[in-house]
Coordinates of C-alpha atoms in Angstrom, one line a residue:
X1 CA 103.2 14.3 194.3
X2 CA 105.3 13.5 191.5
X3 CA 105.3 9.5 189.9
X4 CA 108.4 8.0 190.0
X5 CA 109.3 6.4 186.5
X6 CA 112.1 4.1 185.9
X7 CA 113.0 5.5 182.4
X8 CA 115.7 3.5 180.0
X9 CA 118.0 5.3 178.6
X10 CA 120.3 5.0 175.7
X11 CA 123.6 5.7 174.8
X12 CA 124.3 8.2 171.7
X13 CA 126.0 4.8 169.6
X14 CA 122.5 3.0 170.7
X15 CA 120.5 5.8 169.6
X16 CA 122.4 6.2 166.2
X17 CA 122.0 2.3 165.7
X18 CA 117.8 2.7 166.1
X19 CA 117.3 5.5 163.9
X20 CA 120.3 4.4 161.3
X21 CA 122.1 7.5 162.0
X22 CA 125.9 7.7 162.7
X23 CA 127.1 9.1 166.0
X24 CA 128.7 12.2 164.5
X25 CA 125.3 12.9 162.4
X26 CA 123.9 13.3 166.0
X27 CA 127.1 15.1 167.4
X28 CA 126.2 17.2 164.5
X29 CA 122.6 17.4 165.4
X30 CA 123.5 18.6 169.2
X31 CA 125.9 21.0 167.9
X32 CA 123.2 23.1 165.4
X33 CA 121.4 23.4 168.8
X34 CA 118.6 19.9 167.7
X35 CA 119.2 18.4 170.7
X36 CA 118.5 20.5 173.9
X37 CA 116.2 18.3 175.6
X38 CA 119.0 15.9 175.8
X39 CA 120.9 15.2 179.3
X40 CA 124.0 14.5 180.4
X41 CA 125.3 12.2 182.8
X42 CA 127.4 12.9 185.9
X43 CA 130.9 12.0 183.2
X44 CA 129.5 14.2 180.8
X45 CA 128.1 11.7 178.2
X46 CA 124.9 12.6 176.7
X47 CA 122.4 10.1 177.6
X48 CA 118.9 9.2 176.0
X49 CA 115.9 8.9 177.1
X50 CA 112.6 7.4 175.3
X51 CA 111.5 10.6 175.5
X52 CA 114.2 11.6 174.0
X53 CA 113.6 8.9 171.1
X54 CA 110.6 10.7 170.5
X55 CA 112.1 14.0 169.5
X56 CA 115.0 12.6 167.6
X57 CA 112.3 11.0 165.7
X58 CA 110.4 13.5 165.4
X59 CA 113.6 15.6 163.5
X60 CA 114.3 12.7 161.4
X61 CA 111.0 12.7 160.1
X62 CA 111.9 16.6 159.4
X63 CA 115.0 16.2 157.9
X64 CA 113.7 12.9 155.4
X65 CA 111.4 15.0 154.2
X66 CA 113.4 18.2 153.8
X67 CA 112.7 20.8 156.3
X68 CA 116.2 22.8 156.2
X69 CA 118.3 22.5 160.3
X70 CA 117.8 26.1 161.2
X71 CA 114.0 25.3 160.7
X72 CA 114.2 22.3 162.6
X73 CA 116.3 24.1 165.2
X74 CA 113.2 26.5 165.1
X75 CA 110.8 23.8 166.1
X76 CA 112.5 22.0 168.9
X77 CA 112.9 25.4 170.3
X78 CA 109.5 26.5 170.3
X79 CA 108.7 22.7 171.8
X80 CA 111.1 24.0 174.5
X81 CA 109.6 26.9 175.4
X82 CA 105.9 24.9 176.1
X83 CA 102.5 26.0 174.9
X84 CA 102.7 29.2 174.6
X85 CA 104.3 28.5 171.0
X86 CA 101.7 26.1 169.5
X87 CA 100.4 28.1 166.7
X88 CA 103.9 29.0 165.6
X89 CA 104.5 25.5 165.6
X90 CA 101.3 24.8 164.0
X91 CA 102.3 27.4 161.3
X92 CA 106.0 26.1 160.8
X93 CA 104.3 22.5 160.1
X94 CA 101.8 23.7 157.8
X95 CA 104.4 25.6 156.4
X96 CA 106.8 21.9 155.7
X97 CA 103.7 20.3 154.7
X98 CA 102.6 21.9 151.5
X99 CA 106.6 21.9 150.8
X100 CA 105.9 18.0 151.5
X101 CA 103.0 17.9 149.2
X102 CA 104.5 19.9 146.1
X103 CA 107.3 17.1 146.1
X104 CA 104.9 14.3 145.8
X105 CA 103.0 16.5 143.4
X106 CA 105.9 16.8 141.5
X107 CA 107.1 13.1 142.4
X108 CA 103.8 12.0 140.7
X109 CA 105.0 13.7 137.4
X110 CA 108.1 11.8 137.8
X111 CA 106.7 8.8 138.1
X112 CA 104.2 8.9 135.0
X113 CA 107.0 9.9 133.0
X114 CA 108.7 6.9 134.3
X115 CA 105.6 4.5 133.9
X116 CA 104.8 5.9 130.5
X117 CA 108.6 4.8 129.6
X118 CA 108.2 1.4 130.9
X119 CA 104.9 1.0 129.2
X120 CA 106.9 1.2 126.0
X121 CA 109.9 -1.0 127.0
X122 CA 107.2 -3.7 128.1
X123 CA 105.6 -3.4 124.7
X124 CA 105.4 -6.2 122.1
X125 CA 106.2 -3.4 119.4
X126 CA 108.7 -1.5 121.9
X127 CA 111.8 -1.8 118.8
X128 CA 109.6 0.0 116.6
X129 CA 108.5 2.7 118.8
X130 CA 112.7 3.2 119.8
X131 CA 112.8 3.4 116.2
X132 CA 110.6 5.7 115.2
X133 CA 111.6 8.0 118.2
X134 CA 115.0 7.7 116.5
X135 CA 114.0 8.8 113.3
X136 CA 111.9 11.6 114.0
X137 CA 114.9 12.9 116.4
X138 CA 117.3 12.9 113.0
X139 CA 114.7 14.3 111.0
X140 CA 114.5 16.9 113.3
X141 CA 118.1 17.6 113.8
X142 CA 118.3 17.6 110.4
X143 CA 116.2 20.2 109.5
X144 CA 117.8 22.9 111.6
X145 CA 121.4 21.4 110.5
X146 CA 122.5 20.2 113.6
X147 CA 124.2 16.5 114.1
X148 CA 122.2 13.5 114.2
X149 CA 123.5 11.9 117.9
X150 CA 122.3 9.1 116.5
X151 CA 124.2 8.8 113.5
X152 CA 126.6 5.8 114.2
X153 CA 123.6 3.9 115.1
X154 CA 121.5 4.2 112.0
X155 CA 124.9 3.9 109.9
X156 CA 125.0 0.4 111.4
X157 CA 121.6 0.0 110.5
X158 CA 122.0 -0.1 107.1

C-alpha cells in the first residue's frame, strides 16, 4: 500500500526566489533537459515539489562549482534512470571533484599571493618596500633599454 503525502509545492518564481535564481535561469535549466523530474499541472505550469528542491539544489551546487550543463544534464539523467547508473554517477562526481579541488589548489596560490601583498601594505616600512620594488623594476628596464613605466613617478620624486 502506498503512503499518502501531502507534498508542498512551489511555483517556478518561488523556486527562483529560494535558490536566488531568476525564472528564465530555470526556463533555461528545463530547456537544456536539467529539469525532467519536474511536473506540470493540469494548465501546464510547471510545479515544484520539495523533492524537487532537492535536485535543483543539487544542480546549483554543480553549476557554483563549475561542472559544465551537458555534464549536469548527464547526471540528472542517470538519477532518472535509478540504480542501475550509480557507478557512473559515482565516476562523473569523482570526476567534478578533483576539478573542485585543483581550483582551491590553485585558489590557495591566489590567496598567498594576495596575503603576501597585504603583508607588505600593512607594514610599518611598506613605502620603502613600494620603493625599492620601483627601483629595481627601472633598473631592470633599463638594462635591456626598454621604458621605465614608472618614469613620471620617480621624475616627481626628485
Amino acid at each position: 500500500m502506498m503512503e499518502i503525502i501531502m507534498a508542498k509545492t512551489y511555483s517556478v518564481k518561488r523556486v527562483a526566489e529560494i535558490f536566488g535564481l531568476s525564472v528564465s535561469a530555470l526556463h533555461f535549466y528545463d530547456k537544456k533537459g536539467l529539469l525532467p523530474f519536474v511536473s506540470k499541472n493540469e494548465m501546464g505550469y510547471r510545479i515544484f515539489t520539495d523533492s524537487d528542491l532537492n535536485f535543483i539544489h543539487t544542480i546549483c551546487c554543480l553549476k557554483d562549482t563549475g561542472m559544465k550543463i551537458d555534464n549536469i544534464r548527464s547526471y540528472i539523467e542517470f538519477c532518472m534512470e535509478g540504480p542501475t547508473t550509480i557507478n557512473k554517477r559515482r565516476q562523473l562526481l569523482e570526476e567534478h571533484r578533483r576539478k573542485i579541488e585543483e581550483q582551491q589548489r590553485v585558489l590557495a596560490e591566489r590567496k598567498q599571493e594576495v596575503d603576501e601583498k597585504l603583508s607588505i601594505y600593512r607594514s610599518k616600512d611598506a613605502a620603502e618596500i613600494i620603493n625599492h620594488e620601483i627601483n629595481y623594476v627601472s633598473a631592470e628596464k633599463s638594462s635591456v633599454n626598454l621604458k621605465n613605466p614608472f618614469a613620471k613617478l620617480q621624475n616627481g620624486r626628485q
